[in-house]
CSV table of C-alpha atoms and ligand atoms in Angstrom, one decimal:
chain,number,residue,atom,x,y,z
Z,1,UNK,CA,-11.8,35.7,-7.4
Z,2,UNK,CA,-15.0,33.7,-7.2
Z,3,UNK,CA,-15.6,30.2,-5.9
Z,4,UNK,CA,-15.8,27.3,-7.8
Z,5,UNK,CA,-18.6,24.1,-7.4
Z,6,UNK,CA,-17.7,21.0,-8.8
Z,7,UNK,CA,-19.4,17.6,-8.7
Z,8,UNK,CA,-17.7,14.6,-7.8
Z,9,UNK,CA,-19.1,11.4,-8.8
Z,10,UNK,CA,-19.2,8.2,-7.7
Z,11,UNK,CA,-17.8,4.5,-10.0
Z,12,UNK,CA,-19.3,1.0,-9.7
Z,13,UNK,CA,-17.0,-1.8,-11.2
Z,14,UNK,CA,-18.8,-3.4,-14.2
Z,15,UNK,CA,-16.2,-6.1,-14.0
Z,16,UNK,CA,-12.8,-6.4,-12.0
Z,17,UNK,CA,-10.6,-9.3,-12.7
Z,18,UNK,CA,-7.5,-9.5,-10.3
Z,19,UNK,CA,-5.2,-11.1,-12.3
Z,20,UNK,CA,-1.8,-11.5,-10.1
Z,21,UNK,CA,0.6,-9.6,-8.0
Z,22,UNK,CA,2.7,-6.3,-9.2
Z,23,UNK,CA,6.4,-6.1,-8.1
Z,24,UNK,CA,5.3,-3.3,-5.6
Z,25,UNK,CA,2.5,-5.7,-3.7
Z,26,UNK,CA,-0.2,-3.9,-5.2
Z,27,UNK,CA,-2.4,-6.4,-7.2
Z,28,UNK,CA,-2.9,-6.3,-10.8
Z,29,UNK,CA,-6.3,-5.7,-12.7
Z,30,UNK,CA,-8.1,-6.0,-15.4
Z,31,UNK,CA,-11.0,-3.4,-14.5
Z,32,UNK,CA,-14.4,-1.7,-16.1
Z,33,UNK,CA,-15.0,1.5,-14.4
Z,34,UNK,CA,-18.2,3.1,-15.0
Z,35,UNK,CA,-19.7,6.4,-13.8
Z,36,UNK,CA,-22.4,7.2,-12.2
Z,37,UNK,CA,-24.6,9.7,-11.1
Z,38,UNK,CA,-24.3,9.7,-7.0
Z,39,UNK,CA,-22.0,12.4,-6.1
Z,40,UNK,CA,-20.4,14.8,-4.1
Z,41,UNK,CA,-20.6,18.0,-4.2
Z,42,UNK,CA,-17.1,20.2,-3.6
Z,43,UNK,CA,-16.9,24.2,-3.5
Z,44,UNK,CA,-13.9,25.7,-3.6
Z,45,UNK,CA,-13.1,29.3,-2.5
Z,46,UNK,CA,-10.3,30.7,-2.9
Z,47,UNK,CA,-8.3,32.7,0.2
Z,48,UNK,CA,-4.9,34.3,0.7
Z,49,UNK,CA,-2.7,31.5,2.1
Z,50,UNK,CA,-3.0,27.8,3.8
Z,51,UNK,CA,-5.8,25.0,2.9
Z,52,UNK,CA,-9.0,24.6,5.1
Z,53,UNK,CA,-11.6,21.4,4.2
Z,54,UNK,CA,-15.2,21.5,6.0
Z,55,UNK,CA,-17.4,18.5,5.3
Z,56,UNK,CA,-21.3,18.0,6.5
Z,57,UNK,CA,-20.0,14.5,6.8
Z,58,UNK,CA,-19.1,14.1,11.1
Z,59,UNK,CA,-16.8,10.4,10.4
Z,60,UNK,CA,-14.5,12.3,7.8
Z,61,UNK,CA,-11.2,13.1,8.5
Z,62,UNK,CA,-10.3,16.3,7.5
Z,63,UNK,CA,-6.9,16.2,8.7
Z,64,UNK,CA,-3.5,15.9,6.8
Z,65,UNK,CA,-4.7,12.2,5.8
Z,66,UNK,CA,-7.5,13.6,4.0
Z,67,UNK,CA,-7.2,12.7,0.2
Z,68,UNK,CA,-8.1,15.8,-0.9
Z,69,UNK,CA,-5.9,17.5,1.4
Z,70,UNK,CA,-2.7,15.2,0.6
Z,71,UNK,CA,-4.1,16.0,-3.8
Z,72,UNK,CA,-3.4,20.0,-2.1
Z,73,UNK,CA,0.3,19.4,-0.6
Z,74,UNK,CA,1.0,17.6,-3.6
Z,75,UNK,CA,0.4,20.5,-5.7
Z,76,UNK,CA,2.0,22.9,-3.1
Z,77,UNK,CA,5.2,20.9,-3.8
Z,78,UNK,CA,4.9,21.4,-7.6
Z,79,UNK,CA,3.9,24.4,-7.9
Z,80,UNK,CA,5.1,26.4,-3.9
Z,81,UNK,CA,3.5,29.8,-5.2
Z,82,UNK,CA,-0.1,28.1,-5.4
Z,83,UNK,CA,-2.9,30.2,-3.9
Z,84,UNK,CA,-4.8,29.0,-0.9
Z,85,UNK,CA,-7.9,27.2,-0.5
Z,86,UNK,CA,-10.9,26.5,1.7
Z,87,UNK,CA,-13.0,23.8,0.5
Z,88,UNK,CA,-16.7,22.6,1.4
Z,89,UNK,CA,-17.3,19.1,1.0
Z,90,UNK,CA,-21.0,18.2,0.8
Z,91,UNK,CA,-20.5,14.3,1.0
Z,92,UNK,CA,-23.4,11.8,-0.7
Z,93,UNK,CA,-21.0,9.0,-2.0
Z,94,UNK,CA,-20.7,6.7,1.2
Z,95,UNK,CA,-17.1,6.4,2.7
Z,96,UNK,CA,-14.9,2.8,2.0
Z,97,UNK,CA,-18.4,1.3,0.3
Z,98,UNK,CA,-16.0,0.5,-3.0
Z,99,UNK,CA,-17.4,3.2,-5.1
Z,100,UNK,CA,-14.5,5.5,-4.9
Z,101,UNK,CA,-15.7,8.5,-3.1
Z,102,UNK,CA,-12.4,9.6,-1.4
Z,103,UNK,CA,-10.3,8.7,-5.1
Z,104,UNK,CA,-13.5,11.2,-6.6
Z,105,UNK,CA,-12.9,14.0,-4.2
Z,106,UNK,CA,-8.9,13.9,-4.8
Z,107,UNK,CA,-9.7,13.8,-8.8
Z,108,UNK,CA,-12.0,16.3,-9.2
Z,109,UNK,CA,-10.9,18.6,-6.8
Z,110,UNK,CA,-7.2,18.3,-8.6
Z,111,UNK,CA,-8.9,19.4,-12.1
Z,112,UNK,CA,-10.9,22.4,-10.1
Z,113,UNK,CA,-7.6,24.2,-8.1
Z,114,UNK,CA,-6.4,23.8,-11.7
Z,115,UNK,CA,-9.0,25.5,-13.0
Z,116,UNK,CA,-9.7,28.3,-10.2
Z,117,UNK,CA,-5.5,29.3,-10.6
Z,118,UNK,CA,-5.4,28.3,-13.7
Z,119,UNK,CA,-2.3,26.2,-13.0
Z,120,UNK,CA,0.4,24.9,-15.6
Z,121,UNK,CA,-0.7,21.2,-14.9
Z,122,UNK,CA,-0.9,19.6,-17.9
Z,123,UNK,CA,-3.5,16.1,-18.1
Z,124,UNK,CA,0.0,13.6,-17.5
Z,125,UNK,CA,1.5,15.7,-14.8
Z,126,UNK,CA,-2.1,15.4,-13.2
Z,127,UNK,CA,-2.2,11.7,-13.6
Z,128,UNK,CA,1.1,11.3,-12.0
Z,129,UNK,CA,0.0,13.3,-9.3
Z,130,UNK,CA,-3.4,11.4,-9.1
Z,131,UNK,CA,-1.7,8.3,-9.3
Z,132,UNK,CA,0.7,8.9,-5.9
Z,133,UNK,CA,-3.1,9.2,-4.6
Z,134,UNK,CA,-4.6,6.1,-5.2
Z,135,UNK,CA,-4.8,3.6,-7.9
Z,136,UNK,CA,-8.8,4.9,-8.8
Z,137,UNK,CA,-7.9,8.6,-8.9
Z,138,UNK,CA,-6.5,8.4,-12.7
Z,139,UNK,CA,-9.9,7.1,-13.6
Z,140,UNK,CA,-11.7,10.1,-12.4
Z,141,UNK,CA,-9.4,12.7,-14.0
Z,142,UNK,CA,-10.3,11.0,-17.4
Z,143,UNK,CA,-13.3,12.7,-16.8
Z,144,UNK,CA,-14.8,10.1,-18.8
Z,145,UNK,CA,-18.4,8.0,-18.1
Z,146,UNK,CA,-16.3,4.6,-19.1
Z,147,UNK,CA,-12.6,3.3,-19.4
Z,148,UNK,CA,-10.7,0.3,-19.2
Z,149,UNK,CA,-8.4,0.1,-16.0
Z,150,UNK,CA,-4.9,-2.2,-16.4
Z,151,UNK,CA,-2.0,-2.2,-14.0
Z,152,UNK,CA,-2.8,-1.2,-10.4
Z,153,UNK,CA,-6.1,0.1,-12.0
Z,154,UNK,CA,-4.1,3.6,-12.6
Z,155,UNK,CA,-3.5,2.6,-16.6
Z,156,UNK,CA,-6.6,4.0,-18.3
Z,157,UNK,CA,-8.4,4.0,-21.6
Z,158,UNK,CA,-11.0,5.7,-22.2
Z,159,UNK,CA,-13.9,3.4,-23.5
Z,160,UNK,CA,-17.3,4.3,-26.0
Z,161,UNK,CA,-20.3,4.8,-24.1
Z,162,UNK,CA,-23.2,3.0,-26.1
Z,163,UNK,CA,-25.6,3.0,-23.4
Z,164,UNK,CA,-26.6,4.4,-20.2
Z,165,UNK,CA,-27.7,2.1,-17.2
Z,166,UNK,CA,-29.9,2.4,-14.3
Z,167,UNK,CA,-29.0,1.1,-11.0
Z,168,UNK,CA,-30.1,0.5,-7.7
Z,169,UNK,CA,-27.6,1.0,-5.3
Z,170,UNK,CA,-27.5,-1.4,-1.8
Z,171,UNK,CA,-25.0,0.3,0.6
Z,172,UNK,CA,-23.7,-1.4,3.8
Z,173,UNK,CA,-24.1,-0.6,7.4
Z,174,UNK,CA,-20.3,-0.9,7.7
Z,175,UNK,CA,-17.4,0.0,5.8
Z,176,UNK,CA,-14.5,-2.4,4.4
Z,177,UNK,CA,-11.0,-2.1,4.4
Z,178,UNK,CA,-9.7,-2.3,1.0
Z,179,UNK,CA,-6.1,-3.5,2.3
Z,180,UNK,CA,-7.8,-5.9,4.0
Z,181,UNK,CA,-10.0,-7.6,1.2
Z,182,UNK,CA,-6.6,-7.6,-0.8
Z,183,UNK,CA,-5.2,-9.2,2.0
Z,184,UNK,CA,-8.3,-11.8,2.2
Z,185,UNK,CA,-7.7,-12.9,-1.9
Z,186,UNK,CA,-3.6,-13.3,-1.5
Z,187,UNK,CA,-4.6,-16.0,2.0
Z,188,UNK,CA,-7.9,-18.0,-0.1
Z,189,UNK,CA,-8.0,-17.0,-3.7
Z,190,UNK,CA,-4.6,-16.7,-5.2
Z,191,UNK,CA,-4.3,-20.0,-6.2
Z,192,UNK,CA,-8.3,-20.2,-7.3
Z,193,UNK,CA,-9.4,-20.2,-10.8
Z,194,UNK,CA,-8.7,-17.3,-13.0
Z,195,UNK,CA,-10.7,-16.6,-15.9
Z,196,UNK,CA,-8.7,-17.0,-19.2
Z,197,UNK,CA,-7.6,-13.5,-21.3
Z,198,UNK,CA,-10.2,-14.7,-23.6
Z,199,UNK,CA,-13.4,-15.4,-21.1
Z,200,UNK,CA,-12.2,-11.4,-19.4
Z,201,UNK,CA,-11.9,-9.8,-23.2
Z,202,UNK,CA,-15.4,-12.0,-24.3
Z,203,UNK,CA,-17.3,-10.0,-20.6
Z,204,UNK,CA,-15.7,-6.8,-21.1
Z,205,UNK,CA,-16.6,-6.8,-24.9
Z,206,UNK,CA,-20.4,-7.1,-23.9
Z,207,UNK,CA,-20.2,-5.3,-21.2
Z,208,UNK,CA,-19.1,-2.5,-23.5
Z,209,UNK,CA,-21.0,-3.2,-27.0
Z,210,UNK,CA,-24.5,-2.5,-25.2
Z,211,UNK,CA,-26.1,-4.1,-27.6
Z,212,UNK,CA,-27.5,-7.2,-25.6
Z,213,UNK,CA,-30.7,-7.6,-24.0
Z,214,UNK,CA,-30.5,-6.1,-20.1
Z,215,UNK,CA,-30.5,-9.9,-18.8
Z,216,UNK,CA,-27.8,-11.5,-20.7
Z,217,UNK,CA,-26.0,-7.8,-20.4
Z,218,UNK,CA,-26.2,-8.0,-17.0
Z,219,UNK,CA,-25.0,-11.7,-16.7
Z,220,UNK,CA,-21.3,-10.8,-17.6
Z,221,UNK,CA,-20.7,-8.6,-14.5
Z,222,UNK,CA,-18.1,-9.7,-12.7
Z,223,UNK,CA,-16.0,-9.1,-9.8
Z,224,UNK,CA,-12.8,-10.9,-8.6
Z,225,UNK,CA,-13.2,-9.4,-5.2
Z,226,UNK,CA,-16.8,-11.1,-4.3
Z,227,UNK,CA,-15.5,-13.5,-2.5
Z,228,UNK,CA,-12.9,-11.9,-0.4
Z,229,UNK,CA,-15.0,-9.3,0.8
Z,230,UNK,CA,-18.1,-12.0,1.3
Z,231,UNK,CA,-15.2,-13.7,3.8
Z,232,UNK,CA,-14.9,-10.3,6.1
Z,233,UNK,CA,-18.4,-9.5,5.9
Z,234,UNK,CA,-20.8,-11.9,5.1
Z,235,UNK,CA,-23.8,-9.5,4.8
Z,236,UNK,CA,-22.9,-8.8,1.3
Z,237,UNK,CA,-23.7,-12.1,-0.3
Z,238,UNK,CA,-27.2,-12.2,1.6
Z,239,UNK,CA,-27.8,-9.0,0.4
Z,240,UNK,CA,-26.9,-10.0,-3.2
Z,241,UNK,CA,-29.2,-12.9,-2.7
Z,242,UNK,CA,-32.1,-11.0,-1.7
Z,243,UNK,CA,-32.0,-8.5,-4.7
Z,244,UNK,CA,-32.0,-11.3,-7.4
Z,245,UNK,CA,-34.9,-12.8,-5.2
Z,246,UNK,CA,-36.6,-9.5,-5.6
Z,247,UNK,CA,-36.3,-9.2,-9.1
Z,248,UNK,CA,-33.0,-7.8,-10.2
Z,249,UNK,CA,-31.7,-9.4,-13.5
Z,250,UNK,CA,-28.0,-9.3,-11.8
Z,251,UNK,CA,-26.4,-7.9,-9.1
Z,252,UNK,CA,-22.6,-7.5,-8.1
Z,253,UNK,CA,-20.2,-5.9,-5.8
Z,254,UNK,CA,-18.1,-2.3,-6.8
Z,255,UNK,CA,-14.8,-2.4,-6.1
Z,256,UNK,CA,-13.3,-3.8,-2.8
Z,257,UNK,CA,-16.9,-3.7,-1.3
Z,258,UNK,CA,-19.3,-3.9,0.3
Z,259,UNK,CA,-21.4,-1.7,-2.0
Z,260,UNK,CA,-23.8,-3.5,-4.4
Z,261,UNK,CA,-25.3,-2.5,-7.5
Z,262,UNK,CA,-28.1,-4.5,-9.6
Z,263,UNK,CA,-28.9,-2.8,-13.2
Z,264,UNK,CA,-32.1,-2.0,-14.2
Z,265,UNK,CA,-33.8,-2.1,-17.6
Z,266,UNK,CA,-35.2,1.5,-17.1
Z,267,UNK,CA,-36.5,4.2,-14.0
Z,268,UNK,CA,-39.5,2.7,-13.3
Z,269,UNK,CA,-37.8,-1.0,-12.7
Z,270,UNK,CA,-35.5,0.7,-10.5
Z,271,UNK,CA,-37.6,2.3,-8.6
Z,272,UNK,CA,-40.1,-0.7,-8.0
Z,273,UNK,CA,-36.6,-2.5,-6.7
Z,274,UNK,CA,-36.5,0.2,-4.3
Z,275,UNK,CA,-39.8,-0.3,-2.8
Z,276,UNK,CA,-39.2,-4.0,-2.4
Z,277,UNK,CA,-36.0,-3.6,-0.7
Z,278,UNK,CA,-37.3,-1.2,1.4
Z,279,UNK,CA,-39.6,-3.7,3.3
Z,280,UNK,CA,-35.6,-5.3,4.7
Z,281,UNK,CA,-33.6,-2.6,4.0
Z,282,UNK,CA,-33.4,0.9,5.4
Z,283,UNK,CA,-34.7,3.6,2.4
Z,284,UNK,CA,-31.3,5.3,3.3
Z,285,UNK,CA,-29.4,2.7,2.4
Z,286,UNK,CA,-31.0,1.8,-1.3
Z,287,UNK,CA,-29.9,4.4,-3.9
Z,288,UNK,CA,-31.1,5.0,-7.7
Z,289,UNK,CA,-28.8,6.0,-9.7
Z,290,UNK,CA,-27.4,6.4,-13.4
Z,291,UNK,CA,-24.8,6.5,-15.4
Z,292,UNK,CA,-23.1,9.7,-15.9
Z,293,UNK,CA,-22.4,10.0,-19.1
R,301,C5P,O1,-4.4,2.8,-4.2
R,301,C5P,P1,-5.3,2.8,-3.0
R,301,C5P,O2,-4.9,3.6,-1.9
R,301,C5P,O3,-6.8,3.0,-3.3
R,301,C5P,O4,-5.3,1.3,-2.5
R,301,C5P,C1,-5.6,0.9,-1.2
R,301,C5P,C2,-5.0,-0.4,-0.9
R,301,C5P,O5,-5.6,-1.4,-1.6
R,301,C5P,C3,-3.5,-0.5,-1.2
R,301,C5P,O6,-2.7,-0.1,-0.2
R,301,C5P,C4,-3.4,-2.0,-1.5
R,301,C5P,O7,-3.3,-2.7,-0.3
R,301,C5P,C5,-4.7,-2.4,-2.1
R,301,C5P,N1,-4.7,-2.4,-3.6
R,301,C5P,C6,-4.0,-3.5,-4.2
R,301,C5P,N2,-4.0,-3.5,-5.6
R,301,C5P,C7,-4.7,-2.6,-6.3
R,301,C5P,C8,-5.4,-1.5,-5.7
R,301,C5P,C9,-5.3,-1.5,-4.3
R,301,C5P,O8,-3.4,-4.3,-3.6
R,301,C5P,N3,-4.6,-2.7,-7.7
């Protein structure tokens, strides 16, 4: 049997709108998740027995915490005749930057051990597999450039893609705890202003329709977890700062941080972004990228 190569791409959050507390602690969202073209690259060869994972990345665990090896146990427990697996990790999509690398990985190496054994694992039993994972897995085995996330982020629909962005990517020099950015809204923004049902359905609506001009498009990003993860590390707001000074319609933070994203009108914008921030901000750290559709 031959290997299989997959990509595994990275999300930004167009918009993220916590908006309360689930019985189980985790919060609840309103979320835009959007795909893009950074990625990960995952080989998978079959073997005999057991699971191996080898990563050009030296800071990730490969051990039993491993995302993609807990996606392997869980399909071991499903399914105990399952073949085994070595996989080669080549790893692009910075780790805890909020642009779901790790929940990637899981995802899409899920969908590719289903398709090197050809395994009776139907898209619901794979989202309830994904979703013991990691509230962004779901998102990624939707295998979809766009969707609406509800719930814990896990509840997905598929969304129309009318458009595809550029984006210059501003990574950070250290990662951010997601837990703990959760932790930093329940202690200082809990009890701050929420956004009406109607102000989140108006931003998501345009965020969606494409049909605006980049500037006014790019005004209704949005993201609930700014402030938190500005609290823990307050890097992020002075680098959102400086790419508006340098030109960027709009910028804003993925996820739980501290990854930022401005979107740019076409490749050329994006890439004379780049060159500005390069004269602050290490080259490795600033990224152009696109949406995957
Ligand atoms: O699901 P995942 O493992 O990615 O979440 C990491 C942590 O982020 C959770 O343990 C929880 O503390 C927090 N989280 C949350 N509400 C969400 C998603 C994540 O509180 N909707």
């Amino acid at each position: 049997m031959r290997s299989l190569s997959v990509v595994s791409p990275a999300k930004v959050n167009l918009a993220l709108f916590v908006t309360g507390r689930l019985p189980d602690g985790y919060h609840r969202l309103v979320t835009l998740f959007h795909r893009i073209s950074l990625a990960d690259q995952m080989t998978l060869t079959p073997q005999a027995a057991g699971f191996r994972l080898i990563s050009d990345c030296p800071g990730l665990p490969l051990g039993e915490d491993n995302l993609i090896t807990r996606a392997y146990r869980l399909v071991q427990k499903k399914i105990p005749g399952v073949g085994g697996v070595q996989v080669r990790l080549r790893k692009r999509i910075p780790m805890q930057a909020g642009l779901g690398g790790g929940s990637s990985n899981a995802a899409n190496f899920l969908l590719a051990l289903k398709r090197l054994y050809r395994l009776p694992l139907g898209r619901d039993e794979l989202i309830a597999l994904g979703g013991q994972l990691g509230a962004d897995v779901p998102f990624f085995l939707y295998e979809t450039p766009q969707a609406l996330g509800e719930g814990r982020g896990d509840e997905i629909r598929p969304l129309v893609l009318n458009r595809k962005r550029w984006f210059v990517l501003v990574l950070s020099s250290e990662p951010l705890s997601t837990p703990r950015v959760y932790g930093e809204w329940d202690k200082h923004f809990s009890q701050g202003h929420f956004l009406t049902k109607k102000e989140r359905v108006d931003r998501i609506r345009c965020l969606v329709s494409g049909r605006e001009k980049s500037l006014d498009w790019a005004a209704k990003l949005y993201n609930d977890l700014e402030g938190p993860a500005c609290r823990l590390c307050p890097g992020v707001r002075k680098t959102m700062a400086m790419v508006v000074q340098l030109g960027a319609p709009a910028v804003a933070m993925s996820g739980s941080g501290p990854a930022v994203f401005a979107v740019m009108d076409g490749e050329q914008e994006a890439r004379a972004l780049k060159k500005r921030l390069e004269k602050f901000i290490a080259p490795g750290r600033i990224k152009i990228c696109r949406t995957l559709g």
